[in-house]
mmCIF file of C-alpha atoms in Angstrom:
data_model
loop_
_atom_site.group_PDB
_atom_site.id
_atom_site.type_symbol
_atom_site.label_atom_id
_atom_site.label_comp_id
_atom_site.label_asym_id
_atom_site.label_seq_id
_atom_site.Cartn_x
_atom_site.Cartn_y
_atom_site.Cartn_z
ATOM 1 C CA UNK Y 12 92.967 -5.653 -49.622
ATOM 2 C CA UNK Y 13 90.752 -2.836 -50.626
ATOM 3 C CA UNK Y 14 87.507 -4.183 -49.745
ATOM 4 C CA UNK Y 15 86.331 -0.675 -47.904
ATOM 5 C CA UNK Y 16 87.342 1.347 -50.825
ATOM 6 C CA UNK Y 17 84.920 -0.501 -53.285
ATOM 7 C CA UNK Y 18 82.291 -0.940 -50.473
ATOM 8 C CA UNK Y 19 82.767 2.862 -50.658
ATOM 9 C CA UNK Y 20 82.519 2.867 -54.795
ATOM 10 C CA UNK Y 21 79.606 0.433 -54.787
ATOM 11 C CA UNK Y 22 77.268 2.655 -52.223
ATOM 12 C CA UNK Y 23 78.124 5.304 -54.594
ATOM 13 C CA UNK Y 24 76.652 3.075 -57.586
ATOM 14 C CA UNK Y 25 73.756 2.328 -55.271
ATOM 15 C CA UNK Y 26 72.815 5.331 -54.865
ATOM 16 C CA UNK Y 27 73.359 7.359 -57.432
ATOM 17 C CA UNK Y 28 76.208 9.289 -56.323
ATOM 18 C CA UNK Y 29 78.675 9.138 -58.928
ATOM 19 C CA UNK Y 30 80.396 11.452 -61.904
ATOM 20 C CA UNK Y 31 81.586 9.745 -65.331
ATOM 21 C CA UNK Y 32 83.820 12.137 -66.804
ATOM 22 C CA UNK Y 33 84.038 13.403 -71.100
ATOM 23 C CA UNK Y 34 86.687 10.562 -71.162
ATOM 24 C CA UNK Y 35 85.129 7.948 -69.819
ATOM 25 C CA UNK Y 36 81.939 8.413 -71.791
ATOM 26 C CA UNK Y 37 84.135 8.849 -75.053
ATOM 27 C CA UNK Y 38 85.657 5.494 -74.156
ATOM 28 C CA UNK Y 39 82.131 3.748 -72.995
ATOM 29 C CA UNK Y 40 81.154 5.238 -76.471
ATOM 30 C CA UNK Y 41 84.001 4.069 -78.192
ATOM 31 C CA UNK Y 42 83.296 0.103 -76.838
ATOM 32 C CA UNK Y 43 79.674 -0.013 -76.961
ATOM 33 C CA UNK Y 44 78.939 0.131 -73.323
ATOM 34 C CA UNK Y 45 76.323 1.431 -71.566
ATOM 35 C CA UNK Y 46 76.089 3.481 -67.835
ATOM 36 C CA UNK Y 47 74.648 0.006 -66.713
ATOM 37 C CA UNK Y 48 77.495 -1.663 -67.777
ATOM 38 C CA UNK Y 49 79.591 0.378 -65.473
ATOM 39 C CA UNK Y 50 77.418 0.200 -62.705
ATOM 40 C CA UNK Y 51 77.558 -3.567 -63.011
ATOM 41 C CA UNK Y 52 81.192 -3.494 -63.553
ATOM 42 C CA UNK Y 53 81.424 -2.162 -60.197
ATOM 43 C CA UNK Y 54 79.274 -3.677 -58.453
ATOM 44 C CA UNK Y 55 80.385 -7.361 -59.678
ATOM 45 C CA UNK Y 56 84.119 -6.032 -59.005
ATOM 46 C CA UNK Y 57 87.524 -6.724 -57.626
ATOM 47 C CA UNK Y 58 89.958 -3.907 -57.126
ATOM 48 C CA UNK Y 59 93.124 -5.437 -59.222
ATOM 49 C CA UNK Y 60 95.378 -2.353 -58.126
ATOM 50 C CA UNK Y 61 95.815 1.553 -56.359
ATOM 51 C CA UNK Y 62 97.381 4.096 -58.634
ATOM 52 C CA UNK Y 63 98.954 7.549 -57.658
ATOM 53 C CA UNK Y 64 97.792 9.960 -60.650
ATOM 54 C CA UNK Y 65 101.188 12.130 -61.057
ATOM 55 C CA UNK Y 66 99.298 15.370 -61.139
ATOM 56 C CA UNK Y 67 97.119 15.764 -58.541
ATOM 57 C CA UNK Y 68 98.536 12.840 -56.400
ATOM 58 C CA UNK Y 69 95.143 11.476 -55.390
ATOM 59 C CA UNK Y 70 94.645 7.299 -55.505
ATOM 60 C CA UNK Y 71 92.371 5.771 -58.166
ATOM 61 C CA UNK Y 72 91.756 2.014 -58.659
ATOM 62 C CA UNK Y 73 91.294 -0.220 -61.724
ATOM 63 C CA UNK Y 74 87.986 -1.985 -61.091
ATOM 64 C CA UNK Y 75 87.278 -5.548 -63.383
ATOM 65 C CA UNK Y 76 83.982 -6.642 -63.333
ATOM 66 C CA UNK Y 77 81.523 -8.198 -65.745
ATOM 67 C CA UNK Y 78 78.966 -5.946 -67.551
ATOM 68 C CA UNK Y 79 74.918 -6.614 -68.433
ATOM 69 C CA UNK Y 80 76.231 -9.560 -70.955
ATOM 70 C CA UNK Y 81 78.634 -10.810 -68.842
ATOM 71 C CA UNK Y 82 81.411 -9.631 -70.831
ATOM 72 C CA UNK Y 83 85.038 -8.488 -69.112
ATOM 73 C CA UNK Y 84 84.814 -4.344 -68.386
ATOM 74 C CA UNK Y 85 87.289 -2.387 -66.431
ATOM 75 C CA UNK Y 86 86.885 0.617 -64.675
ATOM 76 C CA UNK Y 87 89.217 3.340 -63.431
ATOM 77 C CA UNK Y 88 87.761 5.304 -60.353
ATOM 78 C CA UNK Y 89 88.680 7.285 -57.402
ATOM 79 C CA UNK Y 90 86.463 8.906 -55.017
ATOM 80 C CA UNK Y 91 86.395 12.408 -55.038
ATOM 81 C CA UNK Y 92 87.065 14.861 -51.212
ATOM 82 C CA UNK Y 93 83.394 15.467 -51.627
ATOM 83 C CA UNK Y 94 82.440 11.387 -51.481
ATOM 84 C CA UNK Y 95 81.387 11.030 -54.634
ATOM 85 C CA UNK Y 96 82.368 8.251 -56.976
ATOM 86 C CA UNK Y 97 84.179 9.865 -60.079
ATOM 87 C CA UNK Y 98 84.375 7.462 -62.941
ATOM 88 C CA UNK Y 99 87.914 8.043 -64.999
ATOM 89 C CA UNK Y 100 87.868 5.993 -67.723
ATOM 90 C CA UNK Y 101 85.973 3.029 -68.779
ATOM 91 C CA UNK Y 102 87.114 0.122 -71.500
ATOM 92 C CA UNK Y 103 86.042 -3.617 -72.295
ATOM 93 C CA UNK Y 104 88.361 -6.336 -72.285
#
């Protein structure tokens, strides 16, 4: 159902092209995971579901993927008016 949008997020892993905001590095802090981990979260991905954020009424999408070890990771992303990939939040399962 969303299979352009995370083509979209997955050229941004690819190359490069992506912001992980404070909170998402707090929570990749908090669990032990590691920018690769994210990137592989993506990359291995499925988009379960589209969220409108209240506030600034843009879509994001909660990515679940696997991470280096294989473990469960999911990812909340949107992509930003510029194109970039702009990592929200980040937690393991």
């Amino acid at each position: 159902m969303f299979a352009r949008i995370l083509k979209r997020m997955q050229e941004g892993i690819r190359s490069r092209e992506y912001v992980v905001t404070l909170h998402a590095r707090k929570e990749m802090n908090a669990d032990e995971l590691s920018i690769y981990d994210v990137e592989r979260g993506i990359l291995t991905g499925e988009i379960l579901e589209r969220q409108q954020d209240r506030l600034t009424v843009e879509w994001k999408y909660r990515i679940r993927g696997k991470t280096t070890e294989g473990d469960k990771v999911e990812i909340v992303a949107k992509l930003s008016n510029t194109g970039k990939l702009v990592i929200i939040t980040v937690y393991s399962l």
